Amino acid sequence: MAAQEASALGERVVGYTLRDSRYLNVTSRCTLRCTFCPKFNGSWTVQDFDLRLRSDPSADELIEAAGDVHAWREIVFCGLGEPTLRLYTVLEVAARLRKQGAPRLRLNTDGLANLVYGRDVTPDFEGNIDAISVSLNAQDEETYNRLCRPSLPGSYQAMLDFIRHARDYVPEVVVTAIDGLPGVDIEACREIAERLGVRFRRRVLGVVG
Ligand code: SF4
């Protein structure tokens, strides 16, 4: 059974463990309103962890929640929200964890940071983010818009552009899509990843990590 351990500061789960990875719950805010997201389906719970945050944890709280960086295979910036909405906190925490000797730092993202910040933010990741996992979610814009309900126009193309840029600054870029969602063609998603020259990971509905 997977080792699981939550770090609650007050009533908040700021860090939690799945297998040998430590997850940091960066924010509950999102750029998307995915139809399949637990929080839009009446639940904030992921693998028994209640991830709802009524306020965002500070950089110091995230560092504390990371614990002993040598204890984990990787530390992952995520949340039931979009970590890059707190880009500068993520960058600060990543740099500090790196200084402590964190072996691997991964960012889970919707890939919309360039659109949100109005600039290419991917060079900011160089040196401190080892891997990025981008939610591609769909093989075309129409399906993406229906499933992810983005708040910003042009999100799908912006996400694809983000992936292209991230390849230059992050050693490992993986794109993901969830098998089992209506209208999602997993093989077509895999082909997009191949065309972009990045790895594809098929996710299964309801399984996190
Ligand atoms: S990006 Fe993630 S957290 Fe945000 S709405 Fe979609 S599934 Fe939920």
Short mmCIF file of C-alpha atoms and ligand atoms in Angstrom, two decimals:
data_model
loop_
_atom_site.label_atom_id
_atom_site.label_comp_id
_atom_site.label_asym_id
_atom_site.label_seq_id
_atom_site.Cartn_x
_atom_site.Cartn_y
_atom_site.Cartn_z
CA MET A 1 0.00 0.00 0.00
CA ALA A 2 1.27 3.47 -0.81
CA ALA A 3 2.86 5.33 2.05
CA GLN A 4 0.75 8.37 2.71
CA GLU A 5 1.40 11.17 5.09
CA ALA A 6 -0.19 14.57 5.27
CA SER A 7 1.32 17.70 6.66
CA ALA A 8 -1.47 19.88 7.98
CA LEU A 9 -0.68 23.42 8.98
CA GLY A 10 -3.72 24.51 10.93
CA GLU A 11 -6.50 22.71 9.13
CA ARG A 12 -4.85 22.89 5.75
CA VAL A 13 -3.08 20.11 3.94
CA VAL A 14 -0.08 21.90 2.48
CA GLY A 15 2.06 18.84 1.81
CA TYR A 16 1.19 15.19 1.31
CA THR A 17 2.94 12.04 0.23
CA LEU A 18 1.97 9.65 -2.53
CA ARG A 19 4.34 6.73 -2.91
CA ASP A 20 7.82 8.28 -2.74
CA SER A 21 6.86 11.76 -3.93
CA ARG A 22 6.06 14.76 -1.77
CA TYR A 23 3.28 16.97 -3.16
CA LEU A 24 2.96 20.64 -2.31
CA ASN A 25 -0.54 22.08 -2.36
CA VAL A 26 0.25 25.49 -3.82
CA THR A 27 -3.19 26.96 -4.47
CA SER A 28 -6.84 26.15 -5.01
CA ARG A 29 -7.24 28.79 -7.70
CA CYS A 30 -7.49 27.75 -11.34
CA THR A 31 -7.44 29.12 -14.87
CA LEU A 32 -9.70 26.28 -15.96
CA ARG A 33 -13.01 24.86 -14.73
CA CYS A 34 -12.63 21.28 -15.84
CA THR A 35 -15.86 19.31 -15.99
CA PHE A 36 -14.02 16.28 -14.57
CA CYS A 37 -12.38 18.13 -11.67
CA PRO A 38 -13.37 16.83 -8.23
CA LYS A 39 -13.85 20.37 -6.91
CA PHE A 40 -16.47 21.09 -9.57
CA ASN A 41 -18.15 17.82 -8.71
CA GLY A 42 -18.67 18.45 -5.00
CA SER A 43 -15.41 17.07 -3.61
CA TRP A 44 -12.07 18.58 -2.65
CA THR A 45 -10.66 15.23 -1.64
CA VAL A 46 -7.84 13.55 -3.53
CA GLN A 47 -6.62 10.21 -2.18
CA ASP A 48 -8.15 10.99 1.25
CA PHE A 49 -6.47 14.41 1.42
CA ASP A 50 -8.79 17.39 1.66
CA LEU A 51 -6.97 19.88 -0.56
CA ARG A 52 -9.27 22.87 -0.18
CA LEU A 53 -7.27 26.00 0.69
CA ARG A 54 -9.09 29.07 1.91
CA SER A 55 -5.86 31.04 1.59
CA ASP A 56 -2.65 30.23 -0.22
CA PRO A 57 0.26 28.92 1.86
CA SER A 58 3.32 31.16 2.07
CA ALA A 59 6.72 30.19 0.67
CA ASP A 60 7.87 29.37 4.21
CA GLU A 61 4.85 27.11 4.78
CA LEU A 62 5.54 25.28 1.51
CA ILE A 63 9.18 24.80 2.46
CA GLU A 64 8.15 23.46 5.85
CA ALA A 65 5.62 21.12 4.22
CA ALA A 66 8.31 19.76 1.90
CA GLY A 67 10.11 18.39 4.96
CA ASP A 68 13.40 16.60 4.50
CA VAL A 69 14.10 17.00 0.80
CA HIS A 70 16.38 13.95 0.83
CA ALA A 71 13.50 11.72 1.91
CA TRP A 72 11.66 11.99 -1.43
CA ARG A 73 12.35 10.87 -4.95
CA GLU A 74 10.77 14.12 -6.10
CA ILE A 75 8.86 17.11 -4.83
CA VAL A 76 5.88 18.14 -6.93
CA PHE A 77 4.24 21.55 -7.16
CA CYS A 78 0.55 20.93 -7.62
CA GLY A 79 -2.75 21.48 -5.85
CA LEU A 80 -6.38 21.25 -6.69
CA GLY A 81 -5.56 24.43 -8.55
CA GLU A 82 -2.94 25.84 -10.91
CA PRO A 83 0.48 26.36 -9.26
CA THR A 84 1.70 28.86 -11.86
CA LEU A 85 -0.97 31.32 -10.72
CA ARG A 86 1.65 31.69 -7.95
CA LEU A 87 4.60 31.58 -10.31
CA TYR A 88 6.95 33.72 -8.23
CA THR A 89 6.27 31.76 -5.06
CA VAL A 90 6.86 28.49 -6.92
CA LEU A 91 10.14 29.83 -8.30
CA GLU A 92 11.28 31.01 -4.88
CA VAL A 93 10.38 27.72 -3.21
CA ALA A 94 12.00 25.69 -6.00
CA ALA A 95 15.24 27.67 -5.66
CA ARG A 96 15.26 27.22 -1.89
CA LEU A 97 14.53 23.50 -2.09
CA ARG A 98 17.22 23.11 -4.71
CA LYS A 99 19.68 24.80 -2.37
CA GLN A 100 18.70 22.28 0.29
CA GLY A 101 19.61 19.51 -2.17
CA ALA A 102 16.21 18.42 -3.48
CA PRO A 103 17.02 15.76 -6.09
CA ARG A 104 14.11 16.42 -8.43
CA LEU A 105 11.47 19.14 -8.66
CA ARG A 106 8.40 18.72 -10.83
CA LEU A 107 5.67 21.17 -11.74
CA ASN A 108 2.18 20.00 -12.62
CA THR A 109 0.53 22.66 -14.75
CA ASP A 110 -2.23 23.49 -17.19
CA GLY A 111 0.40 25.17 -19.39
CA LEU A 112 -1.35 28.53 -19.45
CA ALA A 113 1.24 30.60 -17.58
CA ASN A 114 2.49 32.40 -20.69
CA LEU A 115 -1.06 33.47 -21.48
CA VAL A 116 -1.74 34.55 -17.89
CA TYR A 117 1.49 36.57 -17.52
CA GLY A 118 1.61 37.89 -21.08
CA ARG A 119 5.19 36.76 -21.60
CA ASP A 120 7.20 33.59 -22.05
CA VAL A 121 7.84 32.48 -18.46
CA THR A 122 9.50 29.18 -19.37
CA PRO A 123 13.10 30.54 -19.14
CA ASP A 124 12.35 31.17 -15.44
CA PHE A 125 12.25 27.41 -14.89
CA GLU A 126 15.79 26.77 -16.06
CA GLY A 127 17.96 25.22 -13.38
CA ASN A 128 15.32 24.74 -10.71
CA ILE A 129 12.47 22.80 -12.34
CA ASP A 130 13.57 19.37 -13.60
CA ALA A 131 10.27 18.19 -15.00
CA ILE A 132 7.00 19.68 -16.12
CA SER A 133 3.81 17.75 -16.52
CA VAL A 134 1.37 19.64 -18.75
CA SER A 135 -2.31 18.75 -18.96
CA LEU A 136 -3.00 18.53 -22.69
CA ASN A 137 -6.38 17.02 -21.91
CA ALA A 138 -7.70 16.92 -25.46
CA GLN A 139 -6.68 16.40 -29.06
CA ASP A 140 -8.37 19.56 -30.36
CA GLU A 141 -9.53 22.96 -29.20
CA GLU A 142 -13.23 22.19 -29.38
CA THR A 143 -12.94 19.15 -27.11
CA TYR A 144 -10.58 21.04 -24.79
CA ASN A 145 -12.97 23.98 -24.45
CA ARG A 146 -15.88 21.67 -23.74
CA LEU A 147 -14.01 19.67 -21.08
CA CYS A 148 -11.80 22.34 -19.51
CA ARG A 149 -13.95 25.47 -19.88
CA PRO A 150 -10.99 27.90 -19.95
CA SER A 151 -11.57 31.45 -18.72
CA LEU A 152 -9.03 32.93 -21.16
CA PRO A 153 -9.58 32.89 -24.94
CA GLY A 154 -6.91 31.11 -26.96
CA SER A 155 -6.02 28.78 -24.11
CA TYR A 156 -5.57 25.61 -26.15
CA GLN A 157 -3.09 27.15 -28.60
CA ALA A 158 -1.33 28.96 -25.74
CA MET A 159 -0.90 25.67 -23.91
CA LEU A 160 0.65 24.04 -27.01
CA ASP A 161 3.01 27.03 -27.38
CA PHE A 162 3.97 26.76 -23.70
CA ILE A 163 5.01 23.15 -24.29
CA ARG A 164 7.14 24.15 -27.29
CA HIS A 165 8.94 26.82 -25.23
CA ALA A 166 9.31 24.69 -22.10
CA ARG A 167 11.31 22.10 -24.07
CA ASP A 168 14.23 24.56 -24.22
CA TYR A 169 14.48 25.10 -20.47
CA VAL A 170 13.17 22.04 -18.68
CA PRO A 171 14.95 18.68 -19.08
CA GLU A 172 11.77 16.60 -18.99
CA VAL A 173 8.46 17.73 -20.43
CA VAL A 174 5.55 15.32 -20.29
CA VAL A 175 2.05 15.91 -21.56
CA THR A 176 -0.93 14.07 -20.16
CA ALA A 177 -4.48 13.27 -21.08
CA ILE A 178 -7.10 11.31 -19.21
CA ASP A 179 -8.39 8.14 -20.75
CA GLY A 180 -12.12 7.67 -20.30
CA LEU A 181 -13.30 11.25 -20.69
CA PRO A 182 -16.02 11.67 -23.31
CA GLY A 183 -14.60 12.73 -26.67
CA VAL A 184 -10.93 12.33 -25.71
CA ASP A 185 -8.96 10.42 -28.32
CA ILE A 186 -5.96 9.16 -26.36
CA GLU A 187 -4.05 8.03 -29.44
CA ALA A 188 -4.51 11.43 -31.08
CA CYS A 189 -3.20 13.06 -27.86
CA ARG A 190 -0.21 10.73 -27.94
CA GLU A 191 0.48 11.76 -31.55
CA ILE A 192 0.41 15.44 -30.59
CA ALA A 193 3.02 14.73 -27.91
CA GLU A 194 5.14 12.88 -30.47
CA ARG A 195 4.91 15.79 -32.90
CA LEU A 196 5.97 18.15 -30.11
CA GLY A 197 8.89 15.86 -29.29
CA VAL A 198 7.83 15.29 -25.67
CA ARG A 199 6.78 12.26 -23.70
CA PHE A 200 3.12 11.33 -23.34
CA ARG A 201 1.52 9.90 -20.23
CA ARG A 202 -1.96 8.45 -20.32
CA ARG A 203 -3.79 9.08 -17.08
CA VAL A 204 -6.73 7.15 -15.82
CA LEU A 205 -9.83 8.96 -14.60
CA GLY A 206 -9.80 9.23 -10.79
CA VAL A 207 -6.13 8.24 -10.34
CA VAL A 208 -3.76 10.98 -9.20
CA GLY A 209 0.02 11.31 -9.01
S1 SF4 B 1 -6.84 22.42 -13.91
FE1 SF4 B 1 -6.91 20.76 -12.39
S2 SF4 B 1 -7.58 21.72 -10.50
FE2 SF4 B 1 -8.03 23.18 -12.15
S3 SF4 B 1 -10.15 22.77 -12.72
FE3 SF4 B 1 -8.86 21.51 -14.06
S4 SF4 B 1 -8.66 19.51 -13.02
FE4 SF4 B 1 -9.41 21.02 -11.50
#
